[in-house]
PDB file of N, CA, C and O in Angstrom:
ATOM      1  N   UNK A  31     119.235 106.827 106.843  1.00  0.00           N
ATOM      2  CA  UNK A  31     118.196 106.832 105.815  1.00  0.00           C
ATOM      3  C   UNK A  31     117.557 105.445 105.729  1.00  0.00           C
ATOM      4  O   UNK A  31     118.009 104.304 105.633  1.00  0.00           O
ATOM      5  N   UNK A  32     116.412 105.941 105.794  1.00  0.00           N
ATOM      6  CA  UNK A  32     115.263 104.188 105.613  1.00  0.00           C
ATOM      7  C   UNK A  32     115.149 103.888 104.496  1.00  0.00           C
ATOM      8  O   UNK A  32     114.932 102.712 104.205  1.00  0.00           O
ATOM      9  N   UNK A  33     115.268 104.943 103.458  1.00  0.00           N
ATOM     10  CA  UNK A  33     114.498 103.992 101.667  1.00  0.00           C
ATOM     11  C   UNK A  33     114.874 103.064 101.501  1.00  0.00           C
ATOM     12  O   UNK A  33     114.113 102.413 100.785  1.00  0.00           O
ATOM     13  N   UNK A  34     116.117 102.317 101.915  1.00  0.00           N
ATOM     14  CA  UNK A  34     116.657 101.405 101.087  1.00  0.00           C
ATOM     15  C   UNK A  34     115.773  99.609 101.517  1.00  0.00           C
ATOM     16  O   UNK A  34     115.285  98.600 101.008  1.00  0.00           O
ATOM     17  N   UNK A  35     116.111 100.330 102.887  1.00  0.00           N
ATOM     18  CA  UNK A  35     115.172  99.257 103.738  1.00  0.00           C
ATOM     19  C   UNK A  35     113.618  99.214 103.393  1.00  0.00           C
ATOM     20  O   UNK A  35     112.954  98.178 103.373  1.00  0.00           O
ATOM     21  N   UNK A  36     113.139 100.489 103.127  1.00  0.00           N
ATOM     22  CA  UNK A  36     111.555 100.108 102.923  1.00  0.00           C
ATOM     23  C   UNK A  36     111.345  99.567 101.718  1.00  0.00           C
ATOM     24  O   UNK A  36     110.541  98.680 101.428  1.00  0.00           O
ATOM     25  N   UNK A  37     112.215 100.222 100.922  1.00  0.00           N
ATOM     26  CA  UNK A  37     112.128  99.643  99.795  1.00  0.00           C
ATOM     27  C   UNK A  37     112.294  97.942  98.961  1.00  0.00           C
ATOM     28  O   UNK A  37     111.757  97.406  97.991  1.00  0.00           O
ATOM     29  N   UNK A  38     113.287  97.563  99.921  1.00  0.00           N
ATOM     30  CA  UNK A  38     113.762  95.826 100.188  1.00  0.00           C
ATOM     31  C   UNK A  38     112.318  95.334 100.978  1.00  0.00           C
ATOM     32  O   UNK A  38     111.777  94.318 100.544  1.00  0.00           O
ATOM     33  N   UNK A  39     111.875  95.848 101.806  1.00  0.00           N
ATOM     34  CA  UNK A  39     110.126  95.164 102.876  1.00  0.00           C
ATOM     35  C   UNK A  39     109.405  95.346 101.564  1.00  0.00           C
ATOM     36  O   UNK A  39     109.083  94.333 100.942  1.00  0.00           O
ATOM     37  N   UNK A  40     109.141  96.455 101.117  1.00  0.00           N
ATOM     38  CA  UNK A  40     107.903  96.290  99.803  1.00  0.00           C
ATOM     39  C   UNK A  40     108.010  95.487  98.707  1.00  0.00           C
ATOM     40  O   UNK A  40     107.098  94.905  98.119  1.00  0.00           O
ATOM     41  N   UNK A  41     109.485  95.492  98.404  1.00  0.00           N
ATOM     42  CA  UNK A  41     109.425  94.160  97.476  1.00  0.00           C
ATOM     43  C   UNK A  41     109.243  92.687  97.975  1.00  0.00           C
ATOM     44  O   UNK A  41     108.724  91.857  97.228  1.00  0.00           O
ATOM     45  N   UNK A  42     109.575  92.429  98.960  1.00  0.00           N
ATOM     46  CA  UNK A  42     109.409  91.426  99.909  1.00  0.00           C
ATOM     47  C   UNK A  42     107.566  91.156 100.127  1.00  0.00           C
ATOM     48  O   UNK A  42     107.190  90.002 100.336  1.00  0.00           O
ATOM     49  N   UNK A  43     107.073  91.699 100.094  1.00  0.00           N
ATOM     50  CA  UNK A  43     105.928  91.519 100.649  1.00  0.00           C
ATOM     51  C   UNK A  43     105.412  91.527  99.255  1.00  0.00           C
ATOM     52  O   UNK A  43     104.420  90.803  99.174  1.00  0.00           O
ATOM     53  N   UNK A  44     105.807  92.217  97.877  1.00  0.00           N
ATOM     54  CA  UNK A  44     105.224  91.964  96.415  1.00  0.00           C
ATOM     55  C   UNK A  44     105.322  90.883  95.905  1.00  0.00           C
ATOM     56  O   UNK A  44     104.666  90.368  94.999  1.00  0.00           O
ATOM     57  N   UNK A  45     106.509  90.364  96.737  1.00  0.00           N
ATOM     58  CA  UNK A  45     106.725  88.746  95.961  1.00  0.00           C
ATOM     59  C   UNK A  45     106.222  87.930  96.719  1.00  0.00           C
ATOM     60  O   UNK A  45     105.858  86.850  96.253  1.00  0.00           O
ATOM     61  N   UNK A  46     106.058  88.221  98.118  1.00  0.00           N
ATOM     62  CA  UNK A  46     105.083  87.315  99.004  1.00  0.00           C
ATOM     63  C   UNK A  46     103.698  87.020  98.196  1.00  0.00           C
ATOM     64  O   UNK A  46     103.089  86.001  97.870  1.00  0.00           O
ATOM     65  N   UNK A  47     103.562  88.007  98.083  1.00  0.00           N
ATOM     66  CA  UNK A  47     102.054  88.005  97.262  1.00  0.00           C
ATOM     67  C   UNK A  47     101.407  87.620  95.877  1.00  0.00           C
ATOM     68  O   UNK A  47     100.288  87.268  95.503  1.00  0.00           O
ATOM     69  N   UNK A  48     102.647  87.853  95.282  1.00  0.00           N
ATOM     70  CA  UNK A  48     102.642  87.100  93.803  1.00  0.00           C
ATOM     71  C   UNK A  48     103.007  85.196  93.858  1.00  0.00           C
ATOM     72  O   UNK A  48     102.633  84.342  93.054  1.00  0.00           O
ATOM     73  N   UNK A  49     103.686  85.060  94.866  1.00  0.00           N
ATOM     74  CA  UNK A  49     103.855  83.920  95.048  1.00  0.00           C
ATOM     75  C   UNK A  49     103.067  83.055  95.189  1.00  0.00           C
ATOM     76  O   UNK A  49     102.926  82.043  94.502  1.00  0.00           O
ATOM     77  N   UNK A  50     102.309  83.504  96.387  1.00  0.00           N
ATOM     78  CA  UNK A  50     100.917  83.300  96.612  1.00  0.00           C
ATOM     79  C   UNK A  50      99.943  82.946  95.573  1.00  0.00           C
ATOM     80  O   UNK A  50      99.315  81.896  95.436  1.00  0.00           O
ATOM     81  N   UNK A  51      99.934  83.823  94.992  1.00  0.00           N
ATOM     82  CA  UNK A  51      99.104  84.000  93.772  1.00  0.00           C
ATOM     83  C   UNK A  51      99.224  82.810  93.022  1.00  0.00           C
ATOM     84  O   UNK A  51      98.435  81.908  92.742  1.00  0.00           O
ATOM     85  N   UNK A  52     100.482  83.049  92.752  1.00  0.00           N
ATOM     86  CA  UNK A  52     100.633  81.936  91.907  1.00  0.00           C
ATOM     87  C   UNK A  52     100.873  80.453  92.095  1.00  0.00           C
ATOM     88  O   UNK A  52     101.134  79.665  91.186  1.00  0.00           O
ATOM     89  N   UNK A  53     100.757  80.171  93.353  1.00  0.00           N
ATOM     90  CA  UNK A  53     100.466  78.240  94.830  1.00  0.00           C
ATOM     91  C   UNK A  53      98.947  78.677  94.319  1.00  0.00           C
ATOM     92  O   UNK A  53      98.550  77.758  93.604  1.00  0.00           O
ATOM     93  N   UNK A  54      98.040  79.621  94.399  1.00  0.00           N
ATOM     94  CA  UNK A  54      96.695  79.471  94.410  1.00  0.00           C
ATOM     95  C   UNK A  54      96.222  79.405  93.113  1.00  0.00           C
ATOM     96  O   UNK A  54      95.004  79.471  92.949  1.00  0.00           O
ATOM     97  N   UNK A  55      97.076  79.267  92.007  1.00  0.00           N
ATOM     98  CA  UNK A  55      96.483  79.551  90.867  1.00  0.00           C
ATOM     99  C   UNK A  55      97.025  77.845  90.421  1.00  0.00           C
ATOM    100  O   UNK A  55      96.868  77.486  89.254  1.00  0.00           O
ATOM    101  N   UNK A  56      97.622  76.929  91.398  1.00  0.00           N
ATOM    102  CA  UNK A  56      97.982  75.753  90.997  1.00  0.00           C
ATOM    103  C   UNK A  56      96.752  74.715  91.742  1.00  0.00           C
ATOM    104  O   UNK A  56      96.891  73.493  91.681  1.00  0.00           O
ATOM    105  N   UNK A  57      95.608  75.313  92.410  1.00  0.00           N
ATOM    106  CA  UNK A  57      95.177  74.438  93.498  1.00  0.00           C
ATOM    107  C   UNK A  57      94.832  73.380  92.944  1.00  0.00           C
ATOM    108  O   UNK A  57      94.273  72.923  93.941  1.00  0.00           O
ATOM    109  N   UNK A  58      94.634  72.273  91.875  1.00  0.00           N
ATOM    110  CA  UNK A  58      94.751  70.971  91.986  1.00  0.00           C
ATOM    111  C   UNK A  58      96.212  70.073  92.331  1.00  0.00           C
ATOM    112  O   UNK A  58      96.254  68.877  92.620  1.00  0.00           O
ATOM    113  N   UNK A  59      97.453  71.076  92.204  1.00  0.00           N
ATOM    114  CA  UNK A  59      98.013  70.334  92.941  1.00  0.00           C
ATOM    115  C   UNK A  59      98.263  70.583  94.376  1.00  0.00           C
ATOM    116  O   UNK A  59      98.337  71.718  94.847  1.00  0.00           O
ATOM    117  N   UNK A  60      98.400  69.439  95.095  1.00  0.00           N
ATOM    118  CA  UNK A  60      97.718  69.515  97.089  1.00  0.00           C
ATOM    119  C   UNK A  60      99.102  69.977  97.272  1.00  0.00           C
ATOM    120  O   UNK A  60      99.160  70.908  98.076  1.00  0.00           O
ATOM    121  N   UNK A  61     100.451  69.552  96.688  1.00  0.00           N
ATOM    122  CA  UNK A  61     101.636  69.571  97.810  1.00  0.00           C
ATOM    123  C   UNK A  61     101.646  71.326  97.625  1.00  0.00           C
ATOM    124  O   UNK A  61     102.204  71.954  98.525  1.00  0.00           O
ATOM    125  N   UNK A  62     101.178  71.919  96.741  1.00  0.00           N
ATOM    126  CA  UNK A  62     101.472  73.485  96.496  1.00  0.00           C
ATOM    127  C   UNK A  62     100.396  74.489  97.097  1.00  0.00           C
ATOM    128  O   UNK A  62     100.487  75.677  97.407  1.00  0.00           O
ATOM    129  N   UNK A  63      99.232  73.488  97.155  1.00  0.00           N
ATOM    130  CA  UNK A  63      97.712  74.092  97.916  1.00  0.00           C
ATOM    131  C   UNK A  63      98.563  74.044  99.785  1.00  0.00           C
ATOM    132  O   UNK A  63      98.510  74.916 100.652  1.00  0.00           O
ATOM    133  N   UNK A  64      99.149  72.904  99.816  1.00  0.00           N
ATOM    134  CA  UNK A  64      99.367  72.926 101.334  1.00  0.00           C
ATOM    135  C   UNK A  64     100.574  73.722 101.535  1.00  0.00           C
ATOM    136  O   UNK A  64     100.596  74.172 102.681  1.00  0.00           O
ATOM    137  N   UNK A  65     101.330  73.973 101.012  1.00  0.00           N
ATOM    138  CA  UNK A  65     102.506  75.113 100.868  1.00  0.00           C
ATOM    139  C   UNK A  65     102.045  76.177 100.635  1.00  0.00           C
ATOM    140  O   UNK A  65     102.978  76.979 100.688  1.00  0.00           O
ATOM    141  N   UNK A  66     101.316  76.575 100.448  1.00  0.00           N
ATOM    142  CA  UNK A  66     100.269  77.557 100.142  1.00  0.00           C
ATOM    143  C   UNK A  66      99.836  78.711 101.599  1.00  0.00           C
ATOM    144  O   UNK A  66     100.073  79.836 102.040  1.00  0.00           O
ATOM    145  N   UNK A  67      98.743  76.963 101.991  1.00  0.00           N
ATOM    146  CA  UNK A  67      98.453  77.190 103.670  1.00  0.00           C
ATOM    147  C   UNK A  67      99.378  77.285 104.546  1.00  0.00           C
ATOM    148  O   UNK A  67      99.139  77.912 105.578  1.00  0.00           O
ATOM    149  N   UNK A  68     100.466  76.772 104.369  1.00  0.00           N
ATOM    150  CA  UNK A  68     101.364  76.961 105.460  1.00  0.00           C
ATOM    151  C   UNK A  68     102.099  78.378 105.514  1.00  0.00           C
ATOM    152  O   UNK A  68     102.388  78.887 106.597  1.00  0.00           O
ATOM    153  N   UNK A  69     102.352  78.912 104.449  1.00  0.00           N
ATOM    154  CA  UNK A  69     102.714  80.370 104.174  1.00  0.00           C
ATOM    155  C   UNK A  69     101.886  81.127 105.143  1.00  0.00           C
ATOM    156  O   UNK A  69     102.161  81.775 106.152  1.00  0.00           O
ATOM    157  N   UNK A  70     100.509  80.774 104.363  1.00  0.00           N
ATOM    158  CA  UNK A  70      99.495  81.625 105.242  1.00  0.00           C
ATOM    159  C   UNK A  70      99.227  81.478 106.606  1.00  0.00           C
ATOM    160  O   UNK A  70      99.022  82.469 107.307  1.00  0.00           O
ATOM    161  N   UNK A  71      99.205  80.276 107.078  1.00  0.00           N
ATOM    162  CA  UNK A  71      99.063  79.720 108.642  1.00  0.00           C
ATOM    163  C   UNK A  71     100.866  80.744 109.256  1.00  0.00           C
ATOM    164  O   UNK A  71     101.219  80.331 110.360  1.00  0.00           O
ATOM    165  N   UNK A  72     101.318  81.269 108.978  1.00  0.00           N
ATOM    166  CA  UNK A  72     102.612  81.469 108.794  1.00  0.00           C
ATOM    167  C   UNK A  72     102.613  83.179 109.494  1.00  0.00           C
ATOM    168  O   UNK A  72     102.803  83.593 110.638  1.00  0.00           O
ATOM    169  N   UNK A  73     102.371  83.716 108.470  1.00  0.00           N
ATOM    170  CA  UNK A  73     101.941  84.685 108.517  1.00  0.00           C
ATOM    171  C   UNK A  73     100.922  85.503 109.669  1.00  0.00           C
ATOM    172  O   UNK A  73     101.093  86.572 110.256  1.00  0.00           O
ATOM    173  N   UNK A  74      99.460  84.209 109.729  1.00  0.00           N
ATOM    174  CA  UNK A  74      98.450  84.533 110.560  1.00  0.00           C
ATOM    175  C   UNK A  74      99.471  84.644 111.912  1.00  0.00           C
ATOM    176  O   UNK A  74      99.666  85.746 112.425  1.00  0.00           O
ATOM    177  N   UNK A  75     100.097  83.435 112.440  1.00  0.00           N
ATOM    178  CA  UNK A  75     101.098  83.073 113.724  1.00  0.00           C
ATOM    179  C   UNK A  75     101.431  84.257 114.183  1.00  0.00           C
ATOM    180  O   UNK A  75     101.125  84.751 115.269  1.00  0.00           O
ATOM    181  N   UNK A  76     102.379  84.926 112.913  1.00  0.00           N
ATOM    182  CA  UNK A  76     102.906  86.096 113.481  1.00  0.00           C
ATOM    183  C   UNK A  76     102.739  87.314 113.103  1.00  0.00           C
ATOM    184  O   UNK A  76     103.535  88.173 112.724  1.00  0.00           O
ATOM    185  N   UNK A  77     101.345  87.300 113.278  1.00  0.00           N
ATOM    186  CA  UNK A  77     100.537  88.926 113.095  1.00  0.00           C
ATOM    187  C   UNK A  77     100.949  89.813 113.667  1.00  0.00           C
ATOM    188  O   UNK A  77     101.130  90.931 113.183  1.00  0.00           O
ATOM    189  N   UNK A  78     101.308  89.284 115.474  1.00  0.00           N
ATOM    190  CA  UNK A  78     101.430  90.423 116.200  1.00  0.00           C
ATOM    191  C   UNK A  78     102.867  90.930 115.483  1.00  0.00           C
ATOM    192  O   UNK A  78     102.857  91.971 114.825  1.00  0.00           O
ATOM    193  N   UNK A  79     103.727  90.385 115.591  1.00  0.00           N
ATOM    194  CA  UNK A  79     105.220  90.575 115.242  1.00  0.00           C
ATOM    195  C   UNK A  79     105.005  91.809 114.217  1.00  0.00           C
ATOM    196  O   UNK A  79     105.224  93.019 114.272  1.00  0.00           O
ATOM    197  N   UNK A  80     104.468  90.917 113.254  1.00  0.00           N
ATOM    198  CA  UNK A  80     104.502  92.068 111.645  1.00  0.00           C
ATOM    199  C   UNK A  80     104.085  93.020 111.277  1.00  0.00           C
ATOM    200  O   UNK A  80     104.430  93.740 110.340  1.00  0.00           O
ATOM    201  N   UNK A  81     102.557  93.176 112.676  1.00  0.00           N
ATOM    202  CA  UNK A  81     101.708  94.746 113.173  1.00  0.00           C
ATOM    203  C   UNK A  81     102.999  95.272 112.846  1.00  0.00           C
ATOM    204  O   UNK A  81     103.343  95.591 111.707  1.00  0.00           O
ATOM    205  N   UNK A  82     103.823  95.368 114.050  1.00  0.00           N
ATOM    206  CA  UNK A  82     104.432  96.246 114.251  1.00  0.00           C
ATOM    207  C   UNK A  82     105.628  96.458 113.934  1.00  0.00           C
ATOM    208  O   UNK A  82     106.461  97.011 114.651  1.00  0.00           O
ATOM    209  N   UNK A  83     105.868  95.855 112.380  1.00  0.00           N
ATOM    210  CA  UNK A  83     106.436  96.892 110.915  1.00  0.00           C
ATOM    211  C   UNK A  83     105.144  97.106 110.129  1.00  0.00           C
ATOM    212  O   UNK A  83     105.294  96.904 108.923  1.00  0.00           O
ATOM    213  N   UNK A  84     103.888  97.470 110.513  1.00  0.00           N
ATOM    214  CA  UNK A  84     103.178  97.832 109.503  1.00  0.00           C
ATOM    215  C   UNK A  84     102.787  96.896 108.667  1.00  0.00           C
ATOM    216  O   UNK A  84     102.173  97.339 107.696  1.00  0.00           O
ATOM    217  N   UNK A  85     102.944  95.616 108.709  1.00  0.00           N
ATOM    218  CA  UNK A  85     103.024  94.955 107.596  1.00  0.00           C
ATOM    219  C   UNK A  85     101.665  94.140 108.476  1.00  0.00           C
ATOM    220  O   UNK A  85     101.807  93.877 109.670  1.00  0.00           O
ATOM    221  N   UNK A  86      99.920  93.671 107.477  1.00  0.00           N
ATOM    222  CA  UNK A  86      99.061  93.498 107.898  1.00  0.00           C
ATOM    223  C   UNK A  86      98.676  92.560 106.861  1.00  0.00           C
ATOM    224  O   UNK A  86      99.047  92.729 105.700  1.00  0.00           O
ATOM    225  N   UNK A  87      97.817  91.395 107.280  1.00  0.00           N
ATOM    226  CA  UNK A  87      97.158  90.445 106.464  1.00  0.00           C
ATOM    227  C   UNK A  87      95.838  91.278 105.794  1.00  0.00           C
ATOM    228  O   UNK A  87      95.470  92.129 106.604  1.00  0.00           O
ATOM    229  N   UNK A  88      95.102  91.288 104.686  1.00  0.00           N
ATOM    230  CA  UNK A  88      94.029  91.638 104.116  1.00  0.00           C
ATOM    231  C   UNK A  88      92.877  90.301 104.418  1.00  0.00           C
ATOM    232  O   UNK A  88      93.107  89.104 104.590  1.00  0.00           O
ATOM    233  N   UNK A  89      91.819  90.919 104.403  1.00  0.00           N
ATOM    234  CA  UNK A  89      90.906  89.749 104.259  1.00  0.00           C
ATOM    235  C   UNK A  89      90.660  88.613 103.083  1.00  0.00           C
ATOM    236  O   UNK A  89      89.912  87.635 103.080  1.00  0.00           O
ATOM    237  N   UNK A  90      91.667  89.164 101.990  1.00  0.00           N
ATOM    238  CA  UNK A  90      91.995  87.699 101.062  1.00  0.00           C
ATOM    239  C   UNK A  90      93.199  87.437 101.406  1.00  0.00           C
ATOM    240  O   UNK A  90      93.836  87.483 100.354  1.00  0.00           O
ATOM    241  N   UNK A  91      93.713  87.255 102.028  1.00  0.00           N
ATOM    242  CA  UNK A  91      95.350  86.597 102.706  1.00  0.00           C
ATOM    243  C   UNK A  91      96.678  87.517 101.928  1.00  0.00           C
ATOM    244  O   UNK A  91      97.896  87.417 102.077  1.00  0.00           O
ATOM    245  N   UNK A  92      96.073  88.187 101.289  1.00  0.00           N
ATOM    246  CA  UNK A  92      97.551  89.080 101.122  1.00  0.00           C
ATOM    247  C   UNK A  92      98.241  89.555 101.939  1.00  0.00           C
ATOM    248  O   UNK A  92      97.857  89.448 103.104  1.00  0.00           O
ATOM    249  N   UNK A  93      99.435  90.214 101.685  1.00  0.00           N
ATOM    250  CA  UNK A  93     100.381  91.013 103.159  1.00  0.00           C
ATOM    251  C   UNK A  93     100.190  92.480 102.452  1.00  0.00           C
ATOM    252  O   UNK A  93     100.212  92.648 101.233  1.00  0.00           O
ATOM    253  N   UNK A  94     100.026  93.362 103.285  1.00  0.00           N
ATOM    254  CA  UNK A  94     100.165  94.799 103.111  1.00  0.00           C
ATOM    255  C   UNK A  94     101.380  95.498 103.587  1.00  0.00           C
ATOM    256  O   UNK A  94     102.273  94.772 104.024  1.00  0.00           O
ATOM    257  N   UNK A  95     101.594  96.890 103.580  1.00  0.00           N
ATOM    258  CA  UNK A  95     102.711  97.558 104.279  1.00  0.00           C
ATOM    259  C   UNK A  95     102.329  98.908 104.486  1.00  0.00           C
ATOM    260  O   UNK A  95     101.995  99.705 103.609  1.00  0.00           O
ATOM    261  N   UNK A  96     102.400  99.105 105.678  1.00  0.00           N
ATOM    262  CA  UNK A  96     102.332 100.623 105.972  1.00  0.00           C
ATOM    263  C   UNK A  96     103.470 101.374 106.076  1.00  0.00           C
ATOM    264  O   UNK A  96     103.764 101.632 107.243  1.00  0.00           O
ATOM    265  N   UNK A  97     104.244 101.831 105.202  1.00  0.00           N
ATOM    266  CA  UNK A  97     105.312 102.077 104.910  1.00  0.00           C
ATOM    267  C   UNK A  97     105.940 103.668 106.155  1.00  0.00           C
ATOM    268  O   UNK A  97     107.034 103.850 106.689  1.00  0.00           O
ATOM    269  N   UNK A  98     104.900 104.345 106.184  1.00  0.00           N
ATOM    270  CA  UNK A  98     105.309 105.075 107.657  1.00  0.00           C
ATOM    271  C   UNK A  98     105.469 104.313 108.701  1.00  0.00           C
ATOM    272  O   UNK A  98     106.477 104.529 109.373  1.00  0.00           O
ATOM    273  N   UNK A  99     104.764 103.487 109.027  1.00  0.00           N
ATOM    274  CA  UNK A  99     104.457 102.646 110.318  1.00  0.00           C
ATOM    275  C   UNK A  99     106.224 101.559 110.246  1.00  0.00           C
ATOM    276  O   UNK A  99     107.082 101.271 111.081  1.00  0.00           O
ATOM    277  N   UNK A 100     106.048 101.315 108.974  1.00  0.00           N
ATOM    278  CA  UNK A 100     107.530 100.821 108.881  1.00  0.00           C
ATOM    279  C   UNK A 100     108.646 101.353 109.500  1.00  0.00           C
ATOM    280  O   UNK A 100     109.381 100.898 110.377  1.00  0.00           O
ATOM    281  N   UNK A 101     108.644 102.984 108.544  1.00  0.00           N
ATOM    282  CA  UNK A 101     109.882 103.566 108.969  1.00  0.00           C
ATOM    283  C   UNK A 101     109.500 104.121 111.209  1.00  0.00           C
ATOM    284  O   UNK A 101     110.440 104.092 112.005  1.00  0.00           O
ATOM    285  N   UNK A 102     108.737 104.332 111.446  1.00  0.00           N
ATOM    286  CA  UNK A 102     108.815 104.609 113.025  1.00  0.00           C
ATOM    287  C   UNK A 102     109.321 103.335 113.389  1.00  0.00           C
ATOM    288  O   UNK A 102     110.412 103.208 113.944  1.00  0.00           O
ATOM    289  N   UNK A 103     108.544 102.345 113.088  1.00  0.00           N
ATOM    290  CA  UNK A 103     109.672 100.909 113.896  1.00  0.00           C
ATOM    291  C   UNK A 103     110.956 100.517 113.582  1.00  0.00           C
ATOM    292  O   UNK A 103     111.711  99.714 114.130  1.00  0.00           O
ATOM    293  N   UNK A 104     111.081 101.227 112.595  1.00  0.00           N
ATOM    294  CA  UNK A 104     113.284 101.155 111.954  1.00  0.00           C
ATOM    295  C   UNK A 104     113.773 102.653 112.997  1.00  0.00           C
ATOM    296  O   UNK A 104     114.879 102.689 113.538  1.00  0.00           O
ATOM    297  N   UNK A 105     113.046 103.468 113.098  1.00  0.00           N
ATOM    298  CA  UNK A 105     113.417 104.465 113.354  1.00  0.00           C
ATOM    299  C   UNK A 105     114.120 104.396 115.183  1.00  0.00           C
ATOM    300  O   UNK A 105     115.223 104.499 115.721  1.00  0.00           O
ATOM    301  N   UNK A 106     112.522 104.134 115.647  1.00  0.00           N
ATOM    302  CA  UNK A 106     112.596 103.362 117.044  1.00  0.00           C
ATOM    303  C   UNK A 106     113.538 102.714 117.777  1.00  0.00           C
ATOM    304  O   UNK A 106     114.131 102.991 118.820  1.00  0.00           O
ATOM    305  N   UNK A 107     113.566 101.407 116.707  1.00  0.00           N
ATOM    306  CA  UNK A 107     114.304 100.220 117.062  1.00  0.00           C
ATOM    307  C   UNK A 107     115.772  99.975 115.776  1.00  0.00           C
ATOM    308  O   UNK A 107     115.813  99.127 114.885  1.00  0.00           O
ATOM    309  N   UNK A 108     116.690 100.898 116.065  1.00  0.00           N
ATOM    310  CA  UNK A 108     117.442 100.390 114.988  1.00  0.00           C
ATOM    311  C   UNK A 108     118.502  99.403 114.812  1.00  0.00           C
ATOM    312  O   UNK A 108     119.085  99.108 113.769  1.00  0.00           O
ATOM    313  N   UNK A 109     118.722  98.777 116.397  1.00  0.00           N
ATOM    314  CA  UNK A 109     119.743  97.745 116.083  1.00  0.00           C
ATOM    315  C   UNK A 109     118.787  96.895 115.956  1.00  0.00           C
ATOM    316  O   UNK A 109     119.035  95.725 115.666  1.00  0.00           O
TER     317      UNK A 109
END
């Protein structure tokens, strides 16, 4: 059974994003603006990787999840 796992990636990627949110909601300070970018420079790096759990950058730098696309690559690949 996958829920447990998809369910651990979607929260993972909710707090990615709130995190985010909240480095961008600090931008006068730089050390958290550049921790910020590096998340994101982070992320961009390993697009290909994260395609394929479904998991996709948006055009405002959020992370998404395709939660089928998830479970075929757990399914696929399970060790």
């Amino acid at each position: 059974d996958t829920t447990d796992l998809k369910e651990n990636v979607s929260t993972l990627i909710s707090a990615y994003n709130r995190f985010q949110d909240t480095l961008k909601s600090q931008s006068e300070n730089r050390a958290l603006k550049a921790f910020s970018q590096q998340l994101d420079q982070l992320a961009s790096k390993n697009a290909s990787s994260l395609e394929r759990f479904g998991i996709t950058k948006t055009t405002t730098g959020e992370l998404e999840i395709d939660l089928e696309k998830l479970e075929t690559a757990i399914v696929e690949n399970p060790d």
